[in-house]
Amino acid sequence: MRLSAYFLPILRDDPKEAEIISHKLMLRAGMIRQEAAGSYSWLPLGFRVLKKIEQIVREEQNRAGAIEVLMPTIQSADLWRKSGRYDAYGKEMLRIKDRHDRDMLFGPTNEEMITDIFRHGAQSYRDLPRNLYHIQWKFRDEVRPRFGVMRGREFLMKDAYSFDLDAEGGRHSYNKMFVSYLRTFARMGLKAIPMRAETGPIGGKDSHEFLILADTGESQVFFDRDFYDMDWTEFSIDYDDAAAVGKLVEDFTSKYAATDDKHEAAEFEKLPADRRLSGRGIEVGHIFFFGSKYSEPLGAVVQGKDGQPVTVLSGSYGIGVSRLVGAIIEASHDEAGIIWPEPVAPFKLALINLKAGDSGTDAACEKIYGALGAKGVEVLYDDTDARPGAKFATMDLIGLPWQVIIGPRGLKDGIAEVKNRRTGERSNVPLTEIVDRFSA
């Protein structure tokens, strides 16, 4: 993409309404624009990041055996009355009436609807287990939306729902999602520590939330240093092997990790002093197993192996897709701007022409830009006539992992300067090697 033809409304100064760094940087980098309290338009740069995160989530859900569907944003109140949550949920639920005066709501979550869908489509034990998920916009009418996409009213969420015949199967479904979440966040360059959690308005008994460390996190967290010593970047798993999946979950849950509301100081202090770590955490995922909480009132019953009716057991599994954009920035930035982990970066590299209009630099940049594009490398090419300092500031702000800088001086020697945004390391690379280096 040529910057001269791109829509990237950069702001020089921090917006007054932004309180935390991710909100400031997302506005300054032209990623979002506020339309109402807690509601944002996603501009081209931000939308690219959002879609990268969404795709990673989708791939890992599919790998774990979940099946994608898409449910409406507007739901009937009737299902929620059957579950007992319509009146219990609180003012966060946006309640509306249609033209026929029927009670409707803008879905904050989908346990009722997916249970109703499943009960109409499954008749016997042969139809289980199943896990259905979708990636859809949600609305929760926060009393005080703040912190940009971190605590907005409208947000993009992946929510999955498992259906099983018995507790053993339900445990395996829960464990598969637990492992899938470890893989999902690791692919984004994150270590999201699983911590036992309250179930909140979802209900149920078993629950874990996944938190990444950031100074602006909403929760105080306490955890074992062993989490940081583990390699989360590469592990493969056979999701059909219940014992192997369960063992991996046990490895993680046997280590101490708790938010302040679940913290047990005496238990934490049993760890050696050098292994006791604490900080602030941002929740990016939450999983629940609630058994028959929704299937029983909504009549999700199948024929068991003995011919008798069996009420199915369920769990739900959420990832805040849009929230992750802000959370990643909170965990990965410096004074100059955002530092994107490569898997979720809007572009892999910035190609910076220091002297646009010069025949030599123009030709060199065009050749590299075309060759990288042919290799499928996502490049943002700064072909504008802005001053070099302004170009560097913009690219540092938007945080692309790599910068390839072409100027008249280096061109004479046949080299480009390559900058690693995360480390700041700079090196001179022959122009003839640039394409192979970034397309390997």
Short mmCIF file of C-alpha atoms in Angstrom, two decimals:
data_model
loop_
_atom_site.label_atom_id
_atom_site.label_comp_id
_atom_site.label_asym_id
_atom_site.label_seq_id
_atom_site.Cartn_x
_atom_site.Cartn_y
_atom_site.Cartn_z
CA MET A 1 0.00 0.00 0.00
CA ARG A 2 1.30 3.44 -0.97
CA LEU A 3 1.04 5.91 1.86
CA SER A 4 0.19 8.66 -0.62
CA ALA A 5 -3.01 6.76 -1.47
CA TYR A 6 -3.81 5.48 2.03
CA PHE A 7 -6.19 6.90 4.63
CA LEU A 8 -4.06 7.42 7.73
CA PRO A 9 -5.21 10.45 9.76
CA ILE A 10 -2.24 10.89 12.12
CA LEU A 11 -2.59 13.19 15.15
CA ARG A 12 0.48 14.97 16.47
CA ASP A 13 -0.70 15.39 20.05
CA ASP A 14 -2.39 13.13 22.58
CA PRO A 15 -6.17 13.60 22.52
CA LYS A 16 -7.47 15.10 25.78
CA GLU A 17 -10.19 12.47 26.19
CA ALA A 18 -7.72 9.55 26.17
CA GLU A 19 -6.61 8.34 29.61
CA ILE A 20 -4.47 5.28 28.87
CA ILE A 21 -1.68 4.68 26.40
CA SER A 22 -3.54 2.33 24.04
CA HIS A 23 -6.40 4.81 23.64
CA LYS A 24 -3.96 7.67 23.01
CA LEU A 25 -1.90 5.72 20.50
CA MET A 26 -4.87 4.25 18.63
CA LEU A 27 -6.31 7.73 18.13
CA ARG A 28 -2.96 9.29 17.26
CA ALA A 29 -2.08 6.49 14.83
CA GLY A 30 -5.38 6.89 12.99
CA MET A 31 -6.63 3.42 13.92
CA ILE A 32 -10.04 4.38 15.31
CA ARG A 33 -12.45 7.29 15.55
CA GLN A 34 -14.98 7.71 18.35
CA GLU A 35 -18.58 7.96 17.16
CA ALA A 36 -20.35 7.86 20.53
CA ALA A 37 -19.44 7.02 24.11
CA GLY A 38 -17.74 3.61 23.99
CA SER A 39 -18.39 3.18 20.24
CA TYR A 40 -15.71 3.46 17.56
CA SER A 41 -15.27 3.32 13.83
CA TRP A 42 -12.31 1.19 12.85
CA LEU A 43 -10.20 3.02 10.29
CA PRO A 44 -8.02 1.17 7.74
CA LEU A 45 -4.92 0.67 9.90
CA GLY A 46 -6.88 -0.44 12.95
CA PHE A 47 -9.16 -2.64 10.88
CA ARG A 48 -6.18 -4.53 9.47
CA VAL A 49 -4.97 -5.34 12.99
CA LEU A 50 -8.49 -6.35 14.04
CA LYS A 51 -8.76 -8.77 11.11
CA LYS A 52 -5.30 -10.25 11.82
CA ILE A 53 -6.31 -11.00 15.42
CA GLU A 54 -9.67 -12.35 14.32
CA GLN A 55 -8.04 -14.73 11.84
CA ILE A 56 -5.63 -16.14 14.41
CA VAL A 57 -8.54 -16.73 16.77
CA ARG A 58 -10.52 -18.41 13.98
CA GLU A 59 -7.67 -20.69 12.94
CA GLU A 60 -7.05 -21.90 16.49
CA GLN A 61 -10.75 -22.45 17.15
CA ASN A 62 -11.00 -24.50 13.97
CA ARG A 63 -7.88 -26.46 14.90
CA ALA A 64 -9.47 -27.36 18.25
CA GLY A 65 -12.55 -28.71 16.47
CA ALA A 66 -14.94 -25.81 16.98
CA ILE A 67 -17.35 -25.04 14.12
CA GLU A 68 -18.04 -21.47 13.02
CA VAL A 69 -21.56 -20.06 12.78
CA LEU A 70 -22.95 -16.53 12.83
CA MET A 71 -25.79 -15.41 15.09
CA PRO A 72 -27.74 -12.13 15.01
CA THR A 73 -26.81 -9.14 17.13
CA ILE A 74 -30.50 -8.53 17.99
CA GLN A 75 -32.12 -11.26 20.09
CA SER A 76 -35.63 -11.98 21.33
CA ALA A 77 -36.23 -11.40 25.03
CA ASP A 78 -38.29 -14.61 25.20
CA LEU A 79 -35.23 -16.89 25.35
CA TRP A 80 -33.67 -14.79 28.08
CA ARG A 81 -36.85 -14.95 30.11
CA LYS A 82 -36.73 -18.75 29.90
CA SER A 83 -33.22 -18.80 31.31
CA GLY A 84 -34.09 -16.25 33.97
CA ARG A 85 -31.45 -13.76 32.86
CA TYR A 86 -33.61 -11.11 31.19
CA ASP A 87 -34.39 -9.31 34.44
CA ALA A 88 -31.28 -10.45 36.29
CA TYR A 89 -28.67 -9.23 33.82
CA GLY A 90 -28.89 -5.57 34.79
CA LYS A 91 -28.75 -2.24 32.99
CA GLU A 92 -25.75 -3.31 30.90
CA MET A 93 -28.25 -5.06 28.61
CA LEU A 94 -29.64 -2.73 25.95
CA ARG A 95 -33.36 -3.53 25.87
CA ILE A 96 -35.40 -2.38 22.87
CA LYS A 97 -38.83 -2.94 21.31
CA ASP A 98 -39.52 -3.58 17.64
CA ARG A 99 -42.39 -2.01 15.68
CA HIS A 100 -44.74 -4.75 16.90
CA ASP A 101 -43.95 -3.86 20.51
CA ARG A 102 -42.03 -7.11 21.06
CA ASP A 103 -39.22 -7.06 23.62
CA MET A 104 -35.81 -7.41 21.98
CA LEU A 105 -32.24 -6.84 23.09
CA PHE A 106 -28.83 -6.16 21.61
CA GLY A 107 -26.95 -9.31 22.59
CA PRO A 108 -24.27 -8.97 25.26
CA THR A 109 -23.61 -12.73 24.92
CA ASN A 110 -25.27 -15.75 23.26
CA GLU A 111 -25.76 -18.66 25.67
CA GLU A 112 -29.54 -18.67 25.26
CA MET A 113 -29.60 -18.36 21.49
CA ILE A 114 -26.97 -21.00 20.79
CA THR A 115 -28.61 -23.43 23.21
CA ASP A 116 -31.91 -22.95 21.39
CA ILE A 117 -30.20 -23.48 18.03
CA PHE A 118 -28.52 -26.63 19.26
CA ARG A 119 -31.65 -28.16 20.82
CA HIS A 120 -33.47 -27.86 17.50
CA GLY A 121 -30.60 -29.46 15.59
CA ALA A 122 -29.50 -32.32 17.88
CA GLN A 123 -31.65 -35.35 18.73
CA SER A 124 -29.35 -38.07 20.02
CA TYR A 125 -26.03 -38.78 21.69
CA ARG A 126 -24.59 -39.26 18.20
CA ASP A 127 -24.87 -35.49 17.69
CA LEU A 128 -22.48 -34.80 20.59
CA PRO A 129 -19.97 -33.51 21.39
CA ARG A 130 -20.11 -30.25 19.45
CA ASN A 131 -18.59 -26.83 19.88
CA LEU A 132 -20.10 -23.92 17.94
CA TYR A 133 -18.56 -20.46 17.83
CA HIS A 134 -18.97 -17.14 16.13
CA ILE A 135 -17.13 -13.83 15.93
CA GLN A 136 -19.70 -11.08 16.29
CA TRP A 137 -20.25 -7.59 17.64
CA LYS A 138 -21.68 -7.32 21.13
CA PHE A 139 -23.13 -4.43 23.10
CA ARG A 140 -23.02 -3.86 26.85
CA ASP A 141 -24.26 -0.51 28.10
CA GLU A 142 -21.39 0.26 30.46
CA VAL A 143 -22.26 2.93 32.99
CA ARG A 144 -18.95 4.63 32.27
CA PRO A 145 -17.29 3.49 29.06
CA ARG A 146 -13.63 4.48 29.11
CA PHE A 147 -10.14 3.51 28.02
CA GLY A 148 -11.02 3.32 24.32
CA VAL A 149 -11.56 -0.20 23.02
CA MET A 150 -10.49 -1.64 26.37
CA ARG A 151 -13.83 -0.89 28.00
CA GLY A 152 -16.22 0.17 25.27
CA ARG A 153 -19.91 -0.48 24.89
CA GLU A 154 -19.68 -2.04 21.44
CA PHE A 155 -17.00 -4.67 20.92
CA LEU A 156 -16.04 -7.62 18.75
CA MET A 157 -15.97 -10.94 20.56
CA LYS A 158 -15.36 -14.58 19.79
CA ASP A 159 -17.73 -16.69 21.81
CA ALA A 160 -17.81 -20.48 21.59
CA TYR A 161 -20.26 -22.89 23.20
CA SER A 162 -19.66 -26.59 23.87
CA PHE A 163 -22.32 -29.30 24.19
CA ASP A 164 -21.57 -32.66 25.80
CA LEU A 165 -23.37 -35.77 27.00
CA ASP A 166 -21.67 -36.10 30.38
CA ALA A 167 -19.28 -34.42 32.79
CA GLU A 168 -16.24 -36.26 31.47
CA GLY A 169 -16.93 -35.06 27.94
CA GLY A 170 -17.62 -31.57 29.23
CA ARG A 171 -14.28 -31.49 31.01
CA HIS A 172 -12.50 -32.48 27.82
CA SER A 173 -14.29 -29.73 25.87
CA TYR A 174 -13.28 -27.21 28.54
CA ASN A 175 -9.68 -28.41 28.47
CA LYS A 176 -9.51 -28.17 24.68
CA MET A 177 -10.54 -24.53 24.83
CA PHE A 178 -8.04 -23.90 27.62
CA VAL A 179 -5.21 -25.23 25.44
CA SER A 180 -6.57 -23.48 22.35
CA TYR A 181 -6.39 -20.18 24.22
CA LEU A 182 -2.77 -20.79 25.18
CA ARG A 183 -1.94 -21.37 21.52
CA THR A 184 -4.04 -18.43 20.33
CA PHE A 185 -2.38 -15.83 22.54
CA ALA A 186 1.10 -17.29 22.03
CA ARG A 187 0.66 -16.84 18.27
CA MET A 188 0.04 -13.15 18.92
CA GLY A 189 3.30 -12.85 20.83
CA LEU A 190 1.55 -12.85 24.22
CA LYS A 191 1.85 -14.86 27.40
CA ALA A 192 -1.71 -14.79 28.70
CA ILE A 193 -1.57 -16.39 32.14
CA PRO A 194 -4.61 -18.55 33.00
CA MET A 195 -6.08 -17.74 36.40
CA ARG A 196 -9.04 -19.23 38.24
CA ALA A 197 -11.85 -16.72 38.10
CA GLU A 198 -15.31 -15.77 39.27
CA THR A 199 -18.12 -16.82 36.93
CA GLY A 200 -20.04 -13.55 37.13
CA PRO A 201 -23.34 -13.22 35.21
CA ILE A 202 -22.51 -16.25 33.04
CA GLY A 203 -22.85 -18.60 36.02
CA GLY A 204 -21.46 -22.07 36.56
CA LYS A 205 -18.67 -23.59 38.64
CA ASP A 206 -15.46 -23.81 36.60
CA SER A 207 -13.94 -20.66 35.18
CA HIS A 208 -10.54 -19.34 34.12
CA GLU A 209 -9.59 -15.96 32.77
CA PHE A 210 -6.48 -15.29 30.70
CA LEU A 211 -4.54 -12.14 31.55
CA ILE A 212 -1.56 -10.38 30.04
CA LEU A 213 0.65 -8.12 32.12
CA ALA A 214 0.44 -4.36 31.62
CA ASP A 215 0.84 -1.42 33.98
CA THR A 216 -2.69 -0.22 33.21
CA GLY A 217 -4.34 -3.58 33.85
CA GLU A 218 -7.62 -3.54 35.74
CA SER A 219 -6.68 -6.41 38.07
CA GLN A 220 -3.86 -6.98 40.52
CA VAL A 221 -2.37 -10.39 39.76
CA PHE A 222 -0.08 -12.76 41.66
CA PHE A 223 1.70 -15.61 39.90
CA ASP A 224 4.58 -18.03 39.78
CA ARG A 225 7.66 -16.96 37.79
CA ASP A 226 7.58 -20.44 36.23
CA PHE A 227 4.98 -19.14 33.80
CA TYR A 228 7.60 -16.86 32.27
CA ASP A 229 10.18 -19.63 32.12
CA MET A 230 7.90 -21.85 30.03
CA ASP A 231 8.14 -21.82 26.23
CA TRP A 232 4.65 -21.10 24.94
CA THR A 233 5.63 -20.39 21.37
CA GLU A 234 5.78 -23.94 20.10
CA PHE A 235 3.70 -26.81 21.33
CA SER A 236 1.54 -29.16 19.32
CA ILE A 237 -1.31 -31.20 20.71
CA ASP A 238 -3.68 -33.89 19.54
CA TYR A 239 -7.01 -32.49 20.69
CA ASP A 240 -8.59 -35.95 20.50
CA ASP A 241 -6.15 -37.24 23.11
CA ALA A 242 -8.06 -36.36 26.28
CA ALA A 243 -5.22 -37.50 28.55
CA ALA A 244 -2.60 -35.37 26.80
CA VAL A 245 -4.86 -32.32 26.73
CA GLY A 246 -5.74 -32.80 30.40
CA LYS A 247 -2.07 -33.16 31.34
CA LEU A 248 -1.21 -29.87 29.66
CA VAL A 249 -4.03 -28.10 31.49
CA GLU A 250 -2.85 -29.65 34.74
CA ASP A 251 0.70 -28.40 34.11
CA PHE A 252 -0.58 -24.83 33.86
CA THR A 253 -3.22 -24.90 36.59
CA SER A 254 -0.86 -26.51 39.12
CA LYS A 255 1.16 -23.29 39.21
CA TYR A 256 0.01 -20.42 41.39
CA ALA A 257 -1.83 -17.67 39.52
CA ALA A 258 -4.65 -15.54 40.91
CA THR A 259 -6.28 -12.16 40.56
CA ASP A 260 -6.76 -10.10 43.72
CA ASP A 261 -10.30 -11.39 44.28
CA LYS A 262 -9.06 -15.00 44.29
CA HIS A 263 -5.66 -14.39 45.87
CA GLU A 264 -4.65 -16.55 48.85
CA ALA A 265 -1.64 -14.90 50.46
CA ALA A 266 -0.71 -17.92 52.57
CA GLU A 267 -0.66 -20.20 49.54
CA PHE A 268 1.30 -17.68 47.46
CA GLU A 269 3.94 -17.33 50.16
CA LYS A 270 4.68 -21.03 50.03
CA LEU A 271 6.55 -20.28 46.79
CA PRO A 272 10.23 -19.37 47.03
CA ALA A 273 10.62 -15.60 47.26
CA ASP A 274 12.33 -15.36 43.85
CA ARG A 275 9.36 -17.05 42.19
CA ARG A 276 6.67 -14.76 43.63
CA LEU A 277 5.71 -12.15 41.04
CA SER A 278 2.88 -9.63 41.02
CA GLY A 279 1.67 -6.87 38.75
CA ARG A 280 -1.35 -5.60 36.86
CA GLY A 281 -3.22 -7.77 34.37
CA ILE A 282 -5.60 -7.20 31.46
CA GLU A 283 -8.19 -9.89 30.80
CA VAL A 284 -8.22 -10.98 27.15
CA GLY A 285 -10.14 -14.26 27.42
CA HIS A 286 -12.52 -16.05 29.77
CA ILE A 287 -13.80 -19.63 29.77
CA PHE A 288 -16.67 -21.16 31.75
CA PHE A 289 -18.21 -24.56 32.26
CA PHE A 290 -21.75 -24.23 33.61
CA GLY A 291 -23.25 -27.66 32.99
CA SER A 292 -27.05 -27.59 32.58
CA LYS A 293 -27.56 -23.93 33.61
CA TYR A 294 -29.01 -23.06 30.18
CA SER A 295 -29.81 -26.43 28.64
CA GLU A 296 -32.24 -27.37 31.42
CA PRO A 297 -34.56 -24.31 31.28
CA LEU A 298 -34.34 -24.18 27.48
CA GLY A 299 -35.02 -27.88 27.01
CA ALA A 300 -31.77 -28.96 25.34
CA VAL A 301 -32.34 -32.72 25.71
CA VAL A 302 -31.08 -35.58 23.53
CA GLN A 303 -31.65 -39.31 23.51
CA GLY A 304 -28.89 -41.07 25.45
CA LYS A 305 -27.17 -44.31 24.56
CA ASP A 306 -29.72 -46.22 26.65
CA GLY A 307 -32.63 -44.53 24.92
CA GLN A 308 -33.37 -42.28 27.89
CA PRO A 309 -33.47 -38.46 27.64
CA VAL A 310 -30.28 -36.67 28.70
CA THR A 311 -29.94 -32.95 29.40
CA VAL A 312 -26.79 -31.76 27.64
CA LEU A 313 -23.96 -30.05 29.51
CA SER A 314 -22.42 -26.83 28.22
CA GLY A 315 -19.62 -24.33 28.52
CA SER A 316 -18.88 -20.95 26.96
CA TYR A 317 -15.55 -19.52 25.90
CA GLY A 318 -14.93 -15.87 25.08
CA ILE A 319 -12.07 -13.87 23.59
CA GLY A 320 -12.25 -10.09 23.34
CA VAL A 321 -11.05 -9.65 19.75
CA SER A 322 -11.33 -5.85 19.65
CA ARG A 323 -10.11 -5.56 23.25
CA LEU A 324 -6.96 -7.46 22.27
CA VAL A 325 -5.93 -4.63 19.96
CA GLY A 326 -5.74 -2.24 22.90
CA ALA A 327 -4.33 -4.87 25.26
CA ILE A 328 -1.44 -5.67 22.92
CA ILE A 329 -0.58 -1.98 22.69
CA GLU A 330 -0.69 -1.65 26.49
CA ALA A 331 1.81 -4.50 26.73
CA SER A 332 3.97 -3.49 23.74
CA HIS A 333 4.85 0.17 23.22
CA ASP A 334 7.53 2.75 23.97
CA GLU A 335 7.76 6.54 24.08
CA ALA A 336 7.70 6.76 20.28
CA GLY A 337 4.58 4.69 19.75
CA ILE A 338 3.24 1.20 19.19
CA ILE A 339 5.44 -1.89 18.79
CA TRP A 340 3.37 -4.56 17.01
CA PRO A 341 4.21 -8.26 17.35
CA GLU A 342 4.73 -9.35 13.77
CA PRO A 343 1.76 -11.79 13.56
CA VAL A 344 -0.79 -9.03 14.24
CA ALA A 345 0.98 -6.04 12.65
CA PRO A 346 -1.08 -4.17 10.02
CA PHE A 347 1.92 -4.38 7.65
CA LYS A 348 5.12 -6.33 8.04
CA LEU A 349 7.38 -3.47 7.09
CA ALA A 350 7.57 0.20 6.22
CA LEU A 351 9.46 1.07 3.06
CA ILE A 352 10.68 4.65 3.49
CA ASN A 353 11.80 6.70 0.50
CA LEU A 354 13.89 9.49 2.01
CA LYS A 355 13.87 11.56 -1.19
CA ALA A 356 10.64 10.99 -3.10
CA GLY A 357 10.97 12.50 -6.57
CA ASP A 358 14.61 11.52 -6.94
CA SER A 359 14.89 9.16 -9.88
CA GLY A 360 17.35 6.87 -8.15
CA THR A 361 15.52 6.40 -4.86
CA ASP A 362 12.16 6.22 -6.64
CA ALA A 363 13.41 3.43 -8.92
CA ALA A 364 15.00 1.45 -6.09
CA CYS A 365 11.88 1.73 -3.90
CA GLU A 366 9.55 0.78 -6.76
CA LYS A 367 11.61 -2.31 -7.51
CA ILE A 368 11.65 -3.46 -3.88
CA TYR A 369 7.98 -2.59 -3.36
CA GLY A 370 6.91 -4.57 -6.42
CA ALA A 371 9.11 -7.58 -5.61
CA LEU A 372 7.96 -7.79 -1.99
CA GLY A 373 4.33 -7.47 -3.05
CA ALA A 374 4.79 -10.31 -5.53
CA LYS A 375 6.07 -12.45 -2.65
CA GLY A 376 3.00 -11.67 -0.56
CA VAL A 377 4.81 -9.40 1.91
CA GLU A 378 2.59 -6.64 3.29
CA VAL A 379 4.37 -3.32 2.81
CA LEU A 380 3.38 0.25 3.61
CA TYR A 381 5.43 2.35 1.19
CA ASP A 382 6.01 5.95 2.26
CA ASP A 383 6.25 7.60 -1.13
CA THR A 384 5.22 11.03 0.16
CA ASP A 385 7.32 14.20 0.04
CA ALA A 386 7.31 14.66 3.83
CA ARG A 387 10.55 15.43 5.65
CA PRO A 388 12.62 12.39 6.76
CA GLY A 389 12.09 13.21 10.44
CA ALA A 390 8.31 13.26 9.98
CA LYS A 391 8.45 9.94 8.11
CA PHE A 392 10.45 8.27 10.87
CA ALA A 393 8.11 9.64 13.55
CA THR A 394 5.03 8.34 11.72
CA MET A 395 6.47 4.88 11.23
CA ASP A 396 7.63 4.65 14.83
CA LEU A 397 4.17 5.74 15.95
CA ILE A 398 2.27 3.12 13.96
CA GLY A 399 4.76 0.47 15.05
CA LEU A 400 5.39 -1.75 12.03
CA PRO A 401 7.94 -4.44 12.93
CA TRP A 402 10.52 -3.41 10.30
CA GLN A 403 11.61 -0.27 8.49
CA VAL A 404 13.55 -0.39 5.24
CA ILE A 405 15.04 3.03 4.56
CA ILE A 406 16.23 4.04 1.09
CA GLY A 407 18.18 7.28 0.66
CA PRO A 408 20.58 8.74 -1.93
CA ARG A 409 23.64 8.18 0.25
CA GLY A 410 23.02 4.48 0.85
CA LEU A 411 21.93 4.01 -2.73
CA LYS A 412 25.41 4.99 -3.94
CA ASP A 413 26.78 2.05 -1.95
CA GLY A 414 23.95 -0.29 -2.95
CA ILE A 415 22.58 -0.62 0.57
CA ALA A 416 19.41 0.06 2.53
CA GLU A 417 19.21 0.76 6.24
CA VAL A 418 17.00 -1.75 8.06
CA LYS A 419 15.57 -0.93 11.49
CA ASN A 420 14.01 -3.38 13.91
CA ARG A 421 11.20 -1.43 15.58
CA ARG A 422 11.21 -3.51 18.78
CA THR A 423 14.93 -3.43 19.53
CA GLY A 424 15.86 -0.27 17.66
CA GLU A 425 18.76 -2.16 16.08
CA ARG A 426 19.87 -0.79 12.71
CA SER A 427 21.89 -2.54 10.05
CA ASN A 428 22.99 -1.94 6.49
CA VAL A 429 21.70 -4.58 4.07
CA PRO A 430 22.56 -4.85 0.36
CA LEU A 431 19.60 -3.85 -1.80
CA THR A 432 19.87 -7.17 -3.59
CA GLU A 433 19.19 -9.05 -0.34
CA ILE A 434 16.15 -7.10 0.93
CA VAL A 435 13.48 -9.11 -0.87
CA ASP A 436 14.88 -12.50 0.18
CA ARG A 437 15.35 -11.34 3.76
CA PHE A 438 11.72 -10.34 4.25
CA SER A 439 9.99 -12.92 2.09
CA ALA A 440 11.71 -15.99 3.54
#
